[in-house]
Structure formats: C-alpha cells, structure tokens
Amino acid sequence: MLQKNTYQQYLAAKELKKQSWRYHRKYNTWFQRHDEPKVATDEYEQGTYVYFDFHVANDDLRTGQPQGWCQRIKTDFTFEYNYLEDELNA
C-alpha cells in the first residue's frame, strides 16, 4: 500500500513536474497537455490532455488484461487553474 506524503512521493511528483505533468486536485490525478490548448483564459484552459488512470476491471482475470496505472487521453477537457496543485511537499 502506498503511504501518503512520503519522500518517494515527493521525488515522483518532482520528476512528473519536471516533465510538464500537472496535478489536478479535483480528480486527484496527473495531467499533461497532449497538444496546445484550444482555449486559454486566466481561469482555465481547454484542450486534449493525457492523464493517469488506475485500470481495474472485473474481467481482468479472465481476459488477462493487466491491472494498474495506465495513461488515457481526454479530449475537450477543461483544466480549471483553481484545481492546480502547485506545491511540492516533502
């Protein structure tokens, strides 16, 4: 089980931020721009993003699909800046 607020999480977050990933507090996951936003204002930007998702399905044992973190693409997503986590906590 992953413990919250560990030094390993801090290092992982630091590396993700270095690679232009941004943490969204409402969805509790990391997002990265897939391409330049179609719309950008002072409050939000909208476009296509890649994000981390935890894949779990009831059929996994039968189909052999792996469970765990995967990347997915979200089109026409609005990333509201007020949900942007900007702090790194060690």
mmCIF file of C-alpha atoms in Angstrom:
data_model
loop_
_atom_site.group_PDB
_atom_site.id
_atom_site.type_symbol
_atom_site.label_atom_id
_atom_site.label_comp_id
_atom_site.label_asym_id
_atom_site.label_seq_id
_atom_site.Cartn_x
_atom_site.Cartn_y
_atom_site.Cartn_z
ATOM 1 C CA MET A 1 0.000 0.000 0.000
ATOM 2 C CA LEU A 2 1.323 3.428 -0.918
ATOM 3 C CA GLN A 3 1.726 5.756 2.020
ATOM 4 C CA LYS A 4 0.765 9.389 1.567
ATOM 5 C CA ASN A 5 3.269 12.207 1.923
ATOM 6 C CA THR A 6 6.364 10.028 1.737
ATOM 7 C CA TYR A 7 9.713 11.157 0.431
ATOM 8 C CA GLN A 8 9.247 8.762 -2.517
ATOM 9 C CA GLN A 9 6.005 10.534 -3.448
ATOM 10 C CA TYR A 10 7.791 13.869 -3.241
ATOM 11 C CA LEU A 11 10.521 12.630 -5.609
ATOM 12 C CA ALA A 12 7.947 11.173 -8.014
ATOM 13 C CA ALA A 13 5.953 14.431 -8.039
ATOM 14 C CA LYS A 14 9.121 16.431 -8.602
ATOM 15 C CA GLU A 15 10.018 14.266 -11.614
ATOM 16 C CA LEU A 16 6.487 14.444 -13.053
ATOM 17 C CA LYS A 17 6.506 18.253 -12.747
ATOM 18 C CA LYS A 18 9.888 18.355 -14.463
ATOM 19 C CA GLN A 19 8.241 16.511 -17.391
ATOM 20 C CA SER A 20 5.360 19.061 -17.560
ATOM 21 C CA TRP A 21 2.776 16.974 -15.723
ATOM 22 C CA ARG A 22 0.331 18.903 -13.511
ATOM 23 C CA TYR A 23 -1.648 17.539 -10.575
ATOM 24 C CA HIS A 24 -5.411 18.172 -10.591
ATOM 25 C CA ARG A 25 -6.804 18.247 -7.023
ATOM 26 C CA LYS A 26 -10.457 17.679 -8.022
ATOM 27 C CA TYR A 27 -9.681 14.471 -9.961
ATOM 28 C CA ASN A 28 -6.643 13.510 -7.833
ATOM 29 C CA THR A 29 -4.516 12.597 -10.817
ATOM 30 C CA TRP A 30 -1.773 13.928 -13.067
ATOM 31 C CA PHE A 31 -2.496 15.619 -16.415
ATOM 32 C CA GLN A 32 -0.201 16.648 -19.256
ATOM 33 C CA ARG A 33 -1.074 18.619 -22.364
ATOM 34 C CA HIS A 34 -1.359 16.381 -25.418
ATOM 35 C CA ASP A 35 -1.180 19.459 -27.635
ATOM 36 C CA GLU A 36 -1.549 23.215 -27.229
ATOM 37 C CA PRO A 37 -4.843 24.272 -25.594
ATOM 38 C CA LYS A 38 -7.651 25.328 -27.930
ATOM 39 C CA VAL A 39 -8.801 27.907 -25.364
ATOM 40 C CA ALA A 40 -6.766 29.581 -22.620
ATOM 41 C CA THR A 41 -8.038 32.180 -20.150
ATOM 42 C CA ASP A 42 -6.875 33.394 -16.753
ATOM 43 C CA GLU A 43 -9.159 30.812 -15.069
ATOM 44 C CA TYR A 44 -8.803 27.698 -17.246
ATOM 45 C CA GLU A 45 -7.520 26.106 -20.413
ATOM 46 C CA GLN A 46 -9.311 23.635 -22.630
ATOM 47 C CA GLY A 47 -7.904 21.033 -24.973
ATOM 48 C CA THR A 48 -6.660 17.449 -25.187
ATOM 49 C CA TYR A 49 -4.754 16.006 -22.232
ATOM 50 C CA VAL A 50 -3.073 12.767 -21.267
ATOM 51 C CA TYR A 51 -3.804 11.616 -17.719
ATOM 52 C CA PHE A 52 -3.021 8.718 -15.396
ATOM 53 C CA ASP A 53 -5.854 6.332 -14.597
ATOM 54 C CA PHE A 54 -5.951 3.202 -12.468
ATOM 55 C CA HIS A 55 -7.287 0.376 -14.639
ATOM 56 C CA VAL A 56 -9.403 -2.167 -12.777
ATOM 57 C CA ALA A 57 -11.982 -4.377 -14.441
ATOM 58 C CA ASN A 58 -13.908 -7.443 -13.304
ATOM 59 C CA ASP A 59 -12.912 -9.315 -16.470
ATOM 60 C CA ASP A 60 -9.178 -8.872 -15.931
ATOM 61 C CA LEU A 61 -8.578 -12.355 -14.553
ATOM 62 C CA ARG A 62 -10.437 -13.959 -17.456
ATOM 63 C CA THR A 63 -9.009 -11.791 -20.255
ATOM 64 C CA GLY A 64 -5.503 -11.411 -18.901
ATOM 65 C CA GLN A 65 -5.715 -7.618 -19.043
ATOM 66 C CA PRO A 66 -3.207 -6.040 -16.672
ATOM 67 C CA GLN A 67 -4.426 -4.063 -13.704
ATOM 68 C CA GLY A 68 -2.666 -0.917 -12.602
ATOM 69 C CA TRP A 69 -1.828 2.584 -13.734
ATOM 70 C CA CYS A 70 -2.209 3.448 -17.402
ATOM 71 C CA GLN A 71 -2.321 6.611 -19.471
ATOM 72 C CA ARG A 72 -5.518 7.731 -21.170
ATOM 73 C CA ILE A 73 -6.421 10.676 -23.390
ATOM 74 C CA LYS A 74 -9.214 13.130 -22.600
ATOM 75 C CA THR A 75 -10.401 15.418 -25.410
ATOM 76 C CA ASP A 76 -12.171 18.742 -24.848
ATOM 77 C CA PHE A 77 -11.109 18.725 -21.197
ATOM 78 C CA THR A 78 -11.309 21.946 -19.192
ATOM 79 C CA PHE A 79 -8.420 22.266 -16.748
ATOM 80 C CA GLU A 80 -9.501 24.845 -14.185
ATOM 81 C CA TYR A 81 -6.449 26.501 -12.644
ATOM 82 C CA ASN A 82 -8.031 26.695 -9.191
ATOM 83 C CA TYR A 83 -7.648 22.865 -9.028
ATOM 84 C CA LEU A 84 -3.963 23.002 -9.976
ATOM 85 C CA GLU A 85 -1.667 21.754 -7.218
ATOM 86 C CA ASP A 86 1.419 23.915 -7.378
ATOM 87 C CA GLU A 87 3.205 22.960 -4.177
ATOM 88 C CA LEU A 88 5.658 20.109 -3.639
ATOM 89 C CA ASN A 89 5.519 18.798 -0.082
ATOM 90 C CA ALA A 90 8.404 16.768 1.288
#
